[in-house]
Short mmCIF file of C-alpha atoms and ligand atoms in Angstrom, two decimals:
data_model
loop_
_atom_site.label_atom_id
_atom_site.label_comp_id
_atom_site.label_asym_id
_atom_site.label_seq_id
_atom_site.Cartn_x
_atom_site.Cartn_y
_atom_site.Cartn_z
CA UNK A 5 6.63 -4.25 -13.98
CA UNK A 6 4.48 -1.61 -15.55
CA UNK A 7 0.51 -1.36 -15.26
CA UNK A 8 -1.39 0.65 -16.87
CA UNK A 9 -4.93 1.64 -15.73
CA UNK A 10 -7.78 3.32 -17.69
CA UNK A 11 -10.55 3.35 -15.59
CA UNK A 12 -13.23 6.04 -16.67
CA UNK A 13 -16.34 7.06 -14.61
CA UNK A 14 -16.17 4.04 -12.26
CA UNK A 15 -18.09 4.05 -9.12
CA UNK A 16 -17.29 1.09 -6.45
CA UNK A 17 -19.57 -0.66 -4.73
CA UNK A 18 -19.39 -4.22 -2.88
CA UNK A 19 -17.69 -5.90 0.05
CA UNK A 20 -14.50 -6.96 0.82
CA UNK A 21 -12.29 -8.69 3.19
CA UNK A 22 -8.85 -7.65 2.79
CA UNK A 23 -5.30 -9.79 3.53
CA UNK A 24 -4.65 -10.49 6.99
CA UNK A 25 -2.75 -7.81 9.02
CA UNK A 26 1.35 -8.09 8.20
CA UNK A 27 2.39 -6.90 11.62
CA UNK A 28 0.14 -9.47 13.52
CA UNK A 29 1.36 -11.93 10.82
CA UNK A 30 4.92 -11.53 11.52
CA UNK A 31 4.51 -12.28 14.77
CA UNK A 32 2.31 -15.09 14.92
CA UNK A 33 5.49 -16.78 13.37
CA UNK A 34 7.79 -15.52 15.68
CA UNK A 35 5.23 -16.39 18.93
CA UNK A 36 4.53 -19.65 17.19
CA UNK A 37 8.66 -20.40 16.48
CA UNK A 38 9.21 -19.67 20.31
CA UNK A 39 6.63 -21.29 21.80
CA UNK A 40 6.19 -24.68 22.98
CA UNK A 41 4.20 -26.76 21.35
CA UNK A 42 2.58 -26.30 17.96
CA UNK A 43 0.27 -22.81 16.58
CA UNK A 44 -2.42 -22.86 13.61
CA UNK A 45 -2.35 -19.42 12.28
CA UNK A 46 -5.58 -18.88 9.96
CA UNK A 47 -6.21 -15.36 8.00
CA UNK A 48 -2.00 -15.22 7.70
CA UNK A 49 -0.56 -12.53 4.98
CA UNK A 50 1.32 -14.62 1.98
CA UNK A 51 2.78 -11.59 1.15
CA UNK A 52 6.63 -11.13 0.65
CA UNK A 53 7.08 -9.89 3.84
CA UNK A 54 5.66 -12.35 5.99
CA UNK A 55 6.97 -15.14 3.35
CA UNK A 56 10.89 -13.50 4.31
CA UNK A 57 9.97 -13.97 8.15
CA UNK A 58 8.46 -17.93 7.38
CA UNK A 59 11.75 -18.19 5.82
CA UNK A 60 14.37 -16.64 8.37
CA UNK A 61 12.71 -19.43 11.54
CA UNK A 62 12.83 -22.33 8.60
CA UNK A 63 16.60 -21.40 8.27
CA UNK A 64 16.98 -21.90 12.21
CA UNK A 65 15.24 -25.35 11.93
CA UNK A 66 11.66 -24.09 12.99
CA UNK A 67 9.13 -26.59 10.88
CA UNK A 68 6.10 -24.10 9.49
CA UNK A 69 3.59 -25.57 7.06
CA UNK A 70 1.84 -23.74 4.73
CA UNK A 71 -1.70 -24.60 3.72
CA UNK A 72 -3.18 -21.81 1.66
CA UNK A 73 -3.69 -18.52 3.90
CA UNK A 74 -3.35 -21.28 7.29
CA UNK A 75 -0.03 -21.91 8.36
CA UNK A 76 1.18 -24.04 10.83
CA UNK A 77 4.24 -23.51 12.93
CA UNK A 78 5.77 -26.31 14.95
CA UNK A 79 7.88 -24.41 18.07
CA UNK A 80 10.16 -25.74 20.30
CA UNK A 81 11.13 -22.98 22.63
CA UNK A 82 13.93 -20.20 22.86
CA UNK A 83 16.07 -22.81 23.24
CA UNK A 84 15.17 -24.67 20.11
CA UNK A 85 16.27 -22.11 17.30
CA UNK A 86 19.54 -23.38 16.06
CA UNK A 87 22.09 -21.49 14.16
CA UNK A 88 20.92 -21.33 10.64
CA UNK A 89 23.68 -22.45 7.79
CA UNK A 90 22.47 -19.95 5.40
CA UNK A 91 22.40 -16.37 5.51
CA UNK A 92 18.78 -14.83 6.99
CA UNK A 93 17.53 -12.58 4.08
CA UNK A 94 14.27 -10.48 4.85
CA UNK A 95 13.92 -8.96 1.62
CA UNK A 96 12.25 -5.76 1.78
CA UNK A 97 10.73 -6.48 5.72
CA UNK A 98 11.80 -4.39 8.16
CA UNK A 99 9.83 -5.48 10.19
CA UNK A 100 11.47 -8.93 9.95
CA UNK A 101 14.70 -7.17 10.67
CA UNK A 102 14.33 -5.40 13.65
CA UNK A 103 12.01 -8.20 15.54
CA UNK A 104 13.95 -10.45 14.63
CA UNK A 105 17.67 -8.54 15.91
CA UNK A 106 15.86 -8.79 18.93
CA UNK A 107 14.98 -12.63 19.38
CA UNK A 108 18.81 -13.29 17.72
CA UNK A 109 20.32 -10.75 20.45
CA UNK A 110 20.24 -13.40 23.40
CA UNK A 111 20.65 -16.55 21.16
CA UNK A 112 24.31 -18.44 21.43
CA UNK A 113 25.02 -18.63 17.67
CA UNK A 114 26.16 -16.28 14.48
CA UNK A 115 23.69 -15.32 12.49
CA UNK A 116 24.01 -12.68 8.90
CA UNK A 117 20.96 -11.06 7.78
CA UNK A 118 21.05 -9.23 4.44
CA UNK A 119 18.25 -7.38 2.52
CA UNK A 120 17.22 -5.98 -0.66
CA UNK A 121 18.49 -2.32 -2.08
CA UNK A 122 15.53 -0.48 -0.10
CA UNK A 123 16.71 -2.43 3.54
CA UNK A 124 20.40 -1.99 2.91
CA UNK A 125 19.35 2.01 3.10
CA UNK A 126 16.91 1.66 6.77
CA UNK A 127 18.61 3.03 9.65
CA UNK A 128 19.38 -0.25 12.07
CA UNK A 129 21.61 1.57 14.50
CA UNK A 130 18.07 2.79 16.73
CA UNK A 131 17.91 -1.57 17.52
CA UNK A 132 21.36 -2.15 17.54
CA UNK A 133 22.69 -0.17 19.53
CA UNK A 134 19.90 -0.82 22.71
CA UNK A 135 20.78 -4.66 22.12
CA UNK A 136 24.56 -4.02 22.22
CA UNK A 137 24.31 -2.41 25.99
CA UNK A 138 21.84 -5.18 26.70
CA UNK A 139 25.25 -7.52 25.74
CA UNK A 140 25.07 -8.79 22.39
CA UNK A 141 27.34 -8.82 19.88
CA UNK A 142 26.26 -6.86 16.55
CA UNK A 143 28.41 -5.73 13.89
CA UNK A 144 27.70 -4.51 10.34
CA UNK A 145 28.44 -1.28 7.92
CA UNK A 146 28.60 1.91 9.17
CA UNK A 147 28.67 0.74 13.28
CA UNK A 148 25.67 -1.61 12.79
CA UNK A 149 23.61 0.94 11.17
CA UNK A 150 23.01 -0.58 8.13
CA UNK A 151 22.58 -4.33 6.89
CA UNK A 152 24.95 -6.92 6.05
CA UNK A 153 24.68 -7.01 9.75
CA UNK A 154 25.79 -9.90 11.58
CA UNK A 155 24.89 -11.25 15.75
CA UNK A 156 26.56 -13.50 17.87
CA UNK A 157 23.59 -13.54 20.69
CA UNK A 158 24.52 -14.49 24.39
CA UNK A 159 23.27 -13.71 27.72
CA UNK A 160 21.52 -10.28 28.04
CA UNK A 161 21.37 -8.30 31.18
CA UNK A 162 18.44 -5.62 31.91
CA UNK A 163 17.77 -2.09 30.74
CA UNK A 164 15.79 0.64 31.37
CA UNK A 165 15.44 2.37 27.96
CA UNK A 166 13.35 5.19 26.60
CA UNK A 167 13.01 4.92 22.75
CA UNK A 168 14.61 7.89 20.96
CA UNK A 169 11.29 7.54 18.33
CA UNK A 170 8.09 6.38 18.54
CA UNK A 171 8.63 3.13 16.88
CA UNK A 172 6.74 -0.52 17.51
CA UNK A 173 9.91 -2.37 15.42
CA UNK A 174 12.10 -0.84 17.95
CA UNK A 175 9.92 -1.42 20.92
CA UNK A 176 9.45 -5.09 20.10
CA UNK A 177 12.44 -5.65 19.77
CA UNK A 178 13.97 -4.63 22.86
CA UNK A 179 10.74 -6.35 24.54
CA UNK A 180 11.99 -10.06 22.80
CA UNK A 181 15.61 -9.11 24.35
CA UNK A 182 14.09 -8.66 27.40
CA UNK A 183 12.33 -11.91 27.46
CA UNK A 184 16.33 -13.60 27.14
CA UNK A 185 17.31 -11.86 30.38
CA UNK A 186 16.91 -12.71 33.77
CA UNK A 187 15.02 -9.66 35.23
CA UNK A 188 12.89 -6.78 34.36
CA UNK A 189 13.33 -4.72 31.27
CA UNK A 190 11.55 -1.31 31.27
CA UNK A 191 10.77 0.39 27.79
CA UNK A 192 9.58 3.89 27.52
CA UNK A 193 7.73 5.02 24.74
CA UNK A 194 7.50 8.66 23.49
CA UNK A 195 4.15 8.16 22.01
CA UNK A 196 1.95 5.08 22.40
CA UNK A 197 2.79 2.56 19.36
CA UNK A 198 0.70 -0.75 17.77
CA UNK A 199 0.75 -3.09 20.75
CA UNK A 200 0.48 -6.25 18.89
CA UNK A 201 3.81 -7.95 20.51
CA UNK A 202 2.68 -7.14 24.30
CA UNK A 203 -1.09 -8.49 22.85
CA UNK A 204 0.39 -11.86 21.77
CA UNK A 205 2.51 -11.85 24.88
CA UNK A 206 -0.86 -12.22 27.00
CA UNK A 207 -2.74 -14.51 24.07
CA UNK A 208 0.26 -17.19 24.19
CA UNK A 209 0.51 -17.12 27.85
CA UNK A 210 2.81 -14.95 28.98
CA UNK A 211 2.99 -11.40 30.52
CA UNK A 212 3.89 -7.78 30.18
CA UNK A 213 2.50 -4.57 32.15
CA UNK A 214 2.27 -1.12 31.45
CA UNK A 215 1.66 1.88 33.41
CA UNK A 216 1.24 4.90 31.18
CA UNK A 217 4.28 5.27 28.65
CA UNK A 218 6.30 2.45 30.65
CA UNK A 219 6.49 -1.34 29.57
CA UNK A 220 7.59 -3.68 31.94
CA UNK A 221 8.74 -7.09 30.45
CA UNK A 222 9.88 -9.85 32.85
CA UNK A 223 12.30 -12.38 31.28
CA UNK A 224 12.34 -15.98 31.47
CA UNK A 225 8.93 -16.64 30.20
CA UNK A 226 7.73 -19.72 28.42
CA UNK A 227 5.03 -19.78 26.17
CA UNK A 228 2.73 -22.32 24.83
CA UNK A 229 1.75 -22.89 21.21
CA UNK A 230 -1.75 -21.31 20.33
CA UNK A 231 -4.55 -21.15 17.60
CA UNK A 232 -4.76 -16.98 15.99
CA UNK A 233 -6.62 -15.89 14.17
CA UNK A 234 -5.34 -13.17 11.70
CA UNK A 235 -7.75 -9.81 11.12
CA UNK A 236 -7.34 -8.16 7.96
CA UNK A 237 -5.04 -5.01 8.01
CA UNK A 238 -6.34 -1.78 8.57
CA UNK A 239 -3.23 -0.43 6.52
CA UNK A 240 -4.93 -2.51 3.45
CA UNK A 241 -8.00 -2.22 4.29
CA UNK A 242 -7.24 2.04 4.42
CA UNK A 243 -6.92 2.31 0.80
CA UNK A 244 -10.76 1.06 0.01
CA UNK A 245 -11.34 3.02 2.72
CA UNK A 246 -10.09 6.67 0.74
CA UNK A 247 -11.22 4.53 -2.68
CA UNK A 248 -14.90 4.92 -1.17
CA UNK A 249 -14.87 8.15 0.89
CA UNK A 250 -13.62 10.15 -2.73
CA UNK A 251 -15.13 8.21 -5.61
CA UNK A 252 -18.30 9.88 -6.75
CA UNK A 253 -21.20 7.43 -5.97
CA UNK A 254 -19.43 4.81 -4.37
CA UNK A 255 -20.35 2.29 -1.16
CA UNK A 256 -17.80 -0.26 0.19
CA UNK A 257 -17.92 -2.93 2.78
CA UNK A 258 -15.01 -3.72 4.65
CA UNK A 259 -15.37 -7.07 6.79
CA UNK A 260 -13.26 -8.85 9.30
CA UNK A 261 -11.04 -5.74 9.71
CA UNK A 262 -8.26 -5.42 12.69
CA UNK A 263 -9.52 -2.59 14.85
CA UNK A 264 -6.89 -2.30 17.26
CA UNK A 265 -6.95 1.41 18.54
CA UNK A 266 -3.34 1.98 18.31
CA UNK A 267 -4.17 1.17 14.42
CA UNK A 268 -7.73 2.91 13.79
CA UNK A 269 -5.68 6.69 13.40
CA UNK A 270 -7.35 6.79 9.64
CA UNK A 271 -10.62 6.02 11.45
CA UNK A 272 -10.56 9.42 13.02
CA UNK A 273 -8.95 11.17 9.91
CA UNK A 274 -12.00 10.23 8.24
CA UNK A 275 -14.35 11.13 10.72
CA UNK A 276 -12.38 14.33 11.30
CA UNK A 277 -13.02 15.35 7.52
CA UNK A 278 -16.46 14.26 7.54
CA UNK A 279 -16.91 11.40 6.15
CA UNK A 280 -19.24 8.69 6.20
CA UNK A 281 -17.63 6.01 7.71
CA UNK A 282 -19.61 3.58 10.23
CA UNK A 283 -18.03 0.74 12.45
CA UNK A 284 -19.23 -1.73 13.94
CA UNK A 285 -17.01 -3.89 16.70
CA UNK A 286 -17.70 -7.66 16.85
CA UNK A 287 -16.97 -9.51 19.90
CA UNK A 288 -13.63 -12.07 19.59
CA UNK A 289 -10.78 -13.41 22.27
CA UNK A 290 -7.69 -11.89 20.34
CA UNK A 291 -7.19 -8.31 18.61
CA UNK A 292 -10.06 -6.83 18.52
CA UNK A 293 -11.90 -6.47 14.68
CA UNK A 294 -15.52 -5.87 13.41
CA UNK A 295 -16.99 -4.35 10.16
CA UNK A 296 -16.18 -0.90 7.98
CA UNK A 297 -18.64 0.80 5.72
CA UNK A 298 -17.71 3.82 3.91
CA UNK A 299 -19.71 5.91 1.32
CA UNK A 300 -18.88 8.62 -0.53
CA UNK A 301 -19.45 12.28 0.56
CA UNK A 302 -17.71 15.69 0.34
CA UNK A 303 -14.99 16.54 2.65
CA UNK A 304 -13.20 18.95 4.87
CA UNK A 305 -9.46 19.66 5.51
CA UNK A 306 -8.40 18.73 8.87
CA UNK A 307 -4.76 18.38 11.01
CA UNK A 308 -2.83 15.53 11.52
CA UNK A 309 -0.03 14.99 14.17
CA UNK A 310 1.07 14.32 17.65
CA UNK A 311 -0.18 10.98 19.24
CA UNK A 312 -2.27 10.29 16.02
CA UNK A 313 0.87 9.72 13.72
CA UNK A 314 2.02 6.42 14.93
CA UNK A 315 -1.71 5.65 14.62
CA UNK A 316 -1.99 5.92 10.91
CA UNK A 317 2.16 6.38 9.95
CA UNK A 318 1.60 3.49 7.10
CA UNK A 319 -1.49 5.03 6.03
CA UNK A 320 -0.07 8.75 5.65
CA UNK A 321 0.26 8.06 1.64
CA UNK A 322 -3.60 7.29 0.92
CA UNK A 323 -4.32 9.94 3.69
CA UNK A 324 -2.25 12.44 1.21
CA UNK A 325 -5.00 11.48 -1.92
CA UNK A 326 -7.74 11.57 0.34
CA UNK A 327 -6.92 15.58 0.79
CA UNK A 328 -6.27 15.90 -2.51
CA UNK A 329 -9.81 16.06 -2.82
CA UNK A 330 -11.40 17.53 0.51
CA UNK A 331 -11.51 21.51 0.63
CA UNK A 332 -9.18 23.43 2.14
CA UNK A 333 -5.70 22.88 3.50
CA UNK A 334 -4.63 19.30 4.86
CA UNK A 335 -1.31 19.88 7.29
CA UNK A 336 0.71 16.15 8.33
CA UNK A 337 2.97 17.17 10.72
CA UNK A 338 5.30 15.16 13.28
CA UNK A 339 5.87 12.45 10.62
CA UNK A 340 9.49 12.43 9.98
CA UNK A 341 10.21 8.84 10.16
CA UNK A 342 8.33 8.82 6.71
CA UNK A 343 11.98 9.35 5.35
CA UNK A 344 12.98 6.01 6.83
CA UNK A 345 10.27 3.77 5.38
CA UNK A 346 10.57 1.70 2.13
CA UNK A 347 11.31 4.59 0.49
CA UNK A 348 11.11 8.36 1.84
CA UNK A 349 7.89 8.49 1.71
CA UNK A 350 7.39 12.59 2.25
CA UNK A 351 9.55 13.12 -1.47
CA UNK A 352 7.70 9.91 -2.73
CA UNK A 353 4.32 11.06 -1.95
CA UNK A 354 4.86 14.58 -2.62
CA UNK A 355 6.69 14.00 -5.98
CA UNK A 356 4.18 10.76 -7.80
CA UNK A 357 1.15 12.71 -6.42
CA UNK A 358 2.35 16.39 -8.29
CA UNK A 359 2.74 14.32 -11.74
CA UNK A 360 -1.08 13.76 -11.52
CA UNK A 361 -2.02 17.27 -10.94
CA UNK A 362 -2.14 17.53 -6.78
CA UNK A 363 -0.74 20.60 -4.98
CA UNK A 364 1.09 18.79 -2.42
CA UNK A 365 4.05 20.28 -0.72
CA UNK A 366 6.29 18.22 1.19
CA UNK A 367 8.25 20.11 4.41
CA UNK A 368 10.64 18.64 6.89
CA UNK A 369 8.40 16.45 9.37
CA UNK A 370 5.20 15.83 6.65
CA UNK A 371 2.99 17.31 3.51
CA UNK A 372 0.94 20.47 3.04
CA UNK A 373 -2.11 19.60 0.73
CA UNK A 374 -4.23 21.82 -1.29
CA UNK A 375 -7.75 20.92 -2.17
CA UNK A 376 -10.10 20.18 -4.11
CA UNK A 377 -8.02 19.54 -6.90
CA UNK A 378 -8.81 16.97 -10.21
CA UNK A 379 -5.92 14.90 -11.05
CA UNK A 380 -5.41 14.23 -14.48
CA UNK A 381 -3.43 11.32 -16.25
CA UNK A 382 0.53 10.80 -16.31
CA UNK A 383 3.46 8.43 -15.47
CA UNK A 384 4.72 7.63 -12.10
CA UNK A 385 6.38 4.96 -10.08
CA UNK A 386 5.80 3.03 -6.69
CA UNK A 387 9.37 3.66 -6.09
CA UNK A 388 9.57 0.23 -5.11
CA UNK A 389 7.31 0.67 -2.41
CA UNK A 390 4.08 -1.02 -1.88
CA UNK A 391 2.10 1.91 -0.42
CA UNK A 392 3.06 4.60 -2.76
CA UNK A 393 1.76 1.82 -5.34
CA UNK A 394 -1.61 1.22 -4.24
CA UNK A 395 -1.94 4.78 -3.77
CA UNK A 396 -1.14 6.06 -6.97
CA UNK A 397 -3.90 2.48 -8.34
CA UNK A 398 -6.47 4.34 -6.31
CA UNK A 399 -5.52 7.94 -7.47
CA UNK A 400 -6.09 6.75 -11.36
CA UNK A 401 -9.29 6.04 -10.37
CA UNK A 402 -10.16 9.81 -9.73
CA UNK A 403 -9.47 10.51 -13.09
CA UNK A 404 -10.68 9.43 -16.87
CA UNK A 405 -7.24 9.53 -17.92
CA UNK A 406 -4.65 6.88 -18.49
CA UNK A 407 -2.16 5.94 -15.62
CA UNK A 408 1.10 4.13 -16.51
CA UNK A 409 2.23 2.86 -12.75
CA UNK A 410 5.90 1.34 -13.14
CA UNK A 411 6.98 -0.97 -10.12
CA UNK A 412 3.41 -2.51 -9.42
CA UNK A 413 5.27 -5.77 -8.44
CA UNK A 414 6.24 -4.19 -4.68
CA UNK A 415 1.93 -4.50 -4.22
CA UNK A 416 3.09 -8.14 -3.28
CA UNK A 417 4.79 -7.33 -0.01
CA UNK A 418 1.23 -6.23 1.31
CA UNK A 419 -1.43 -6.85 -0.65
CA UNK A 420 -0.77 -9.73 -3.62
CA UNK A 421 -4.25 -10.00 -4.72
CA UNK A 422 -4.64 -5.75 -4.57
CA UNK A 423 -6.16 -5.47 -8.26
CA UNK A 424 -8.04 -8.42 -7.72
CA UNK A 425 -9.90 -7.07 -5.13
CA UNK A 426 -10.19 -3.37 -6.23
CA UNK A 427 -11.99 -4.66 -9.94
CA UNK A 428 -14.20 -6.21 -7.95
CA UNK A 429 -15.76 -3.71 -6.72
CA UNK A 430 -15.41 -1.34 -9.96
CA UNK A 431 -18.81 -0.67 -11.28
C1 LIG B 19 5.42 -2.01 12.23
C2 LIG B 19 5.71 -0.80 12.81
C3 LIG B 19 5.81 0.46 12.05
C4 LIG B 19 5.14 0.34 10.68
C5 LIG B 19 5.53 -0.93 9.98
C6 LIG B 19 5.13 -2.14 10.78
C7 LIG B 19 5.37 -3.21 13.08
O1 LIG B 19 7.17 0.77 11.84
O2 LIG B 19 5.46 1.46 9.90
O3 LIG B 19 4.91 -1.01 8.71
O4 LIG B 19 4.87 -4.27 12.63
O5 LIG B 19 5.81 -3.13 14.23
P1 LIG B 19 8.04 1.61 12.94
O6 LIG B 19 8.14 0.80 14.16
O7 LIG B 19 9.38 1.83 12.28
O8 LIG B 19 7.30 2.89 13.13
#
């Protein structure tokens, strides 16, 4: 689907409270499916994603109901998943995959998950093979690197495993295996990744430790069903976030936003370049969330890697247009697994943003941006990815020109109501 925007000398102003967060989403079904008893899930993403994970527990005879953005999710146990008849497709949600490898990995039935062009391409092999020395049975093309793959679960021993990337899909994971198994699994992680699996651990009753880079999940756990509450997602929320900080004039409200510090990395980008950008924390039992506001001022180049990359790795493409128009030189480094997101996201970014005018360079681990620069008009595509397409939406409005985006429809795996949202606040 094409879209075509022609927004001329808009300024935004207004509030907003964006979609609820897709990683906590996913999991609240997957908590929900495995606990005992029955969880209410308010604030949940109807996005594709979350829709493909709603979908794979249905298949394995989990009973959710769906009541506008409250779902419902009727668990009975580990032991209550049952082999599904149909194939499991996530769609475009790897996310889905990879938790979900992890749950199948020490269940006693086949399963077959398949997924669309872009998931067929995501490396699996960084899940698989972990699971396989834990003891399950995984098989698919290329030695279980890529999907068609296909489990037969069964009992899991223990491992002590230190994650070749800084990755929360892989970390999650290997901490569901570990909850099949009889003893203590220990997970290392390079760099310190979202924590929203260990946080719904502790919120549905269970537990998990961690002593600097080292998880320590103990296995044979039950948990009890629960009511969540969803925040909205910081990786949503970051694009109103730029949309204010660049667009002359503007003011935005962001309310009910996830704050998680192992999510707020475009928090600190923007303080780092000087924007205006104020927070303020409200007190609640789960995730932590609270209020944005962010006005519009003139900003500074500034560095990004390290420890901050798996703080802000979704929000890298917005972060790109945001230096697009702050002065001076904007080096991402230390962000190569942007080449193994929906799309590669370094040649994505690098190659829609150039079309409308930005000197961007893309190297071998991130982007070199050039600013100030004006971007002008043109044609370019999400690629099929949701993130390069919101991007590019708020990039037309930095210029009076016409921008044809081709592909909107991936928006829906995030963010369905995106335009919705951003022309309400176009002045
Ligand atoms: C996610 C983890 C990140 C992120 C993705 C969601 C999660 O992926 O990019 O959008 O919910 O755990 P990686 O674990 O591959 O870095």
């Amino acid at each position: 689907m094409i879209k075509t925007l022609d927004y001329k000398d808009v300024k935004l102003s207004g509030n907003i409270r964006v979609p609820g967060d897709k990683s906590i989403s996913h999991r609240s079904v997957m908590f929900g499916a495995l606990a005992n008893g029955t969880t209410t899930v308010t604030g949940f993403l109807k996005g594709d994603d979350c829709l493909s994970t709603i979908d794979c527990f249905r298949k394995m005879g989990v009973t959710i109901e769906e009541n506008g953005d409250t779902i419902v999710i009727h668990g009975k146990g580990f032991e209550g998943l049952r082999e599904p008849e149909e194939i499991l497709n996530v769609g475009n949600s790897g996310t889905t995959t990879r938790l979900l490898l992890g749950i199948l990995a020490g269940l006693p039935f086949h399963t077959v998950i398949i997924g669309d062009e872009s998931i067929a391409k995501r490396p699996m092999k960084r899940v698989t093979d972990p699971l396989r020395k834990m003891g399950a049975a995984i098989d698919g093309r290329e030695d279980s690197q890529y999907t068609p793959l296909a489990v037969r679960g069964g009992t899991l021993s223990n491992i002590h495993y230190t994650l070749p990337y800084a990755s929360a899909q892989l970390k999650s994971a290997l901490i569901f295996a570990g909850l099949h198994t009889e003893g203590v699994t220990t997970i290392v992680e390079p760099e310190k990744t979202r924590d929203h699996t260990e946080q719904m651990i502790k919120q549905f009753g269970g537990t998990i430790e961690r002593s600097g880079n080292e998880i320590y999940v103990k296995g044979s756990q039950s948990f009890v069903g629960q009511t969540i509450d969803v925040p909205g997602d910081i990786s949503s929320a970051a694009f109103f976030l730029v949309a204010g900080a660049v667009v002359k004039k503007s003011k935005l409200l962001l309310h009910h936003v996830g704050l998680n510090p192992t999510r707020t990395g475009i928090i600190d980008v923007l303080l780092n370049m000087g924007a205006d950008v104020v927070v303020e924390k409200e007190s609640t039992q789960g995730e932590p969330l609270g209020k944005v506001t962010i006005s519009e001022k003139e900003l500074t180049a500034t560095q990004i890697g390290g420890a901050l990359i798996p703080r802000l790795i979704d929000e890298i493409p917005i972060i790109a247009l945001l230096a697009t128009q702050a002065q001076g030189t904007t080096v991402i480094k230390d962000a190569e697994e942007l080449k193994v997101k929906e799309t590669n996201r370094i040649d994505a970014v690098a190659g829609e943003l150039a079309k409308l005018g930005a000197n961007i360079e893309p190297t071998d681990d991130g982007l070199l941006i050039h600013g100030p620069t004006k971007l002008h008009g043109g044609q370019v595509d999400s690629r099929g990815d949701h993130r390069i397409g919101m991007m590019l939406a708020v990039a037309a409005l930095l210029t009076d020109e016409v921008v044809t985006i081709e592909g909107v429809e991936a928006i829906g795996v995030s963010y369905p109501q995106f335009f919705s949202d951003l022309e309400s606040v176009i002045l």
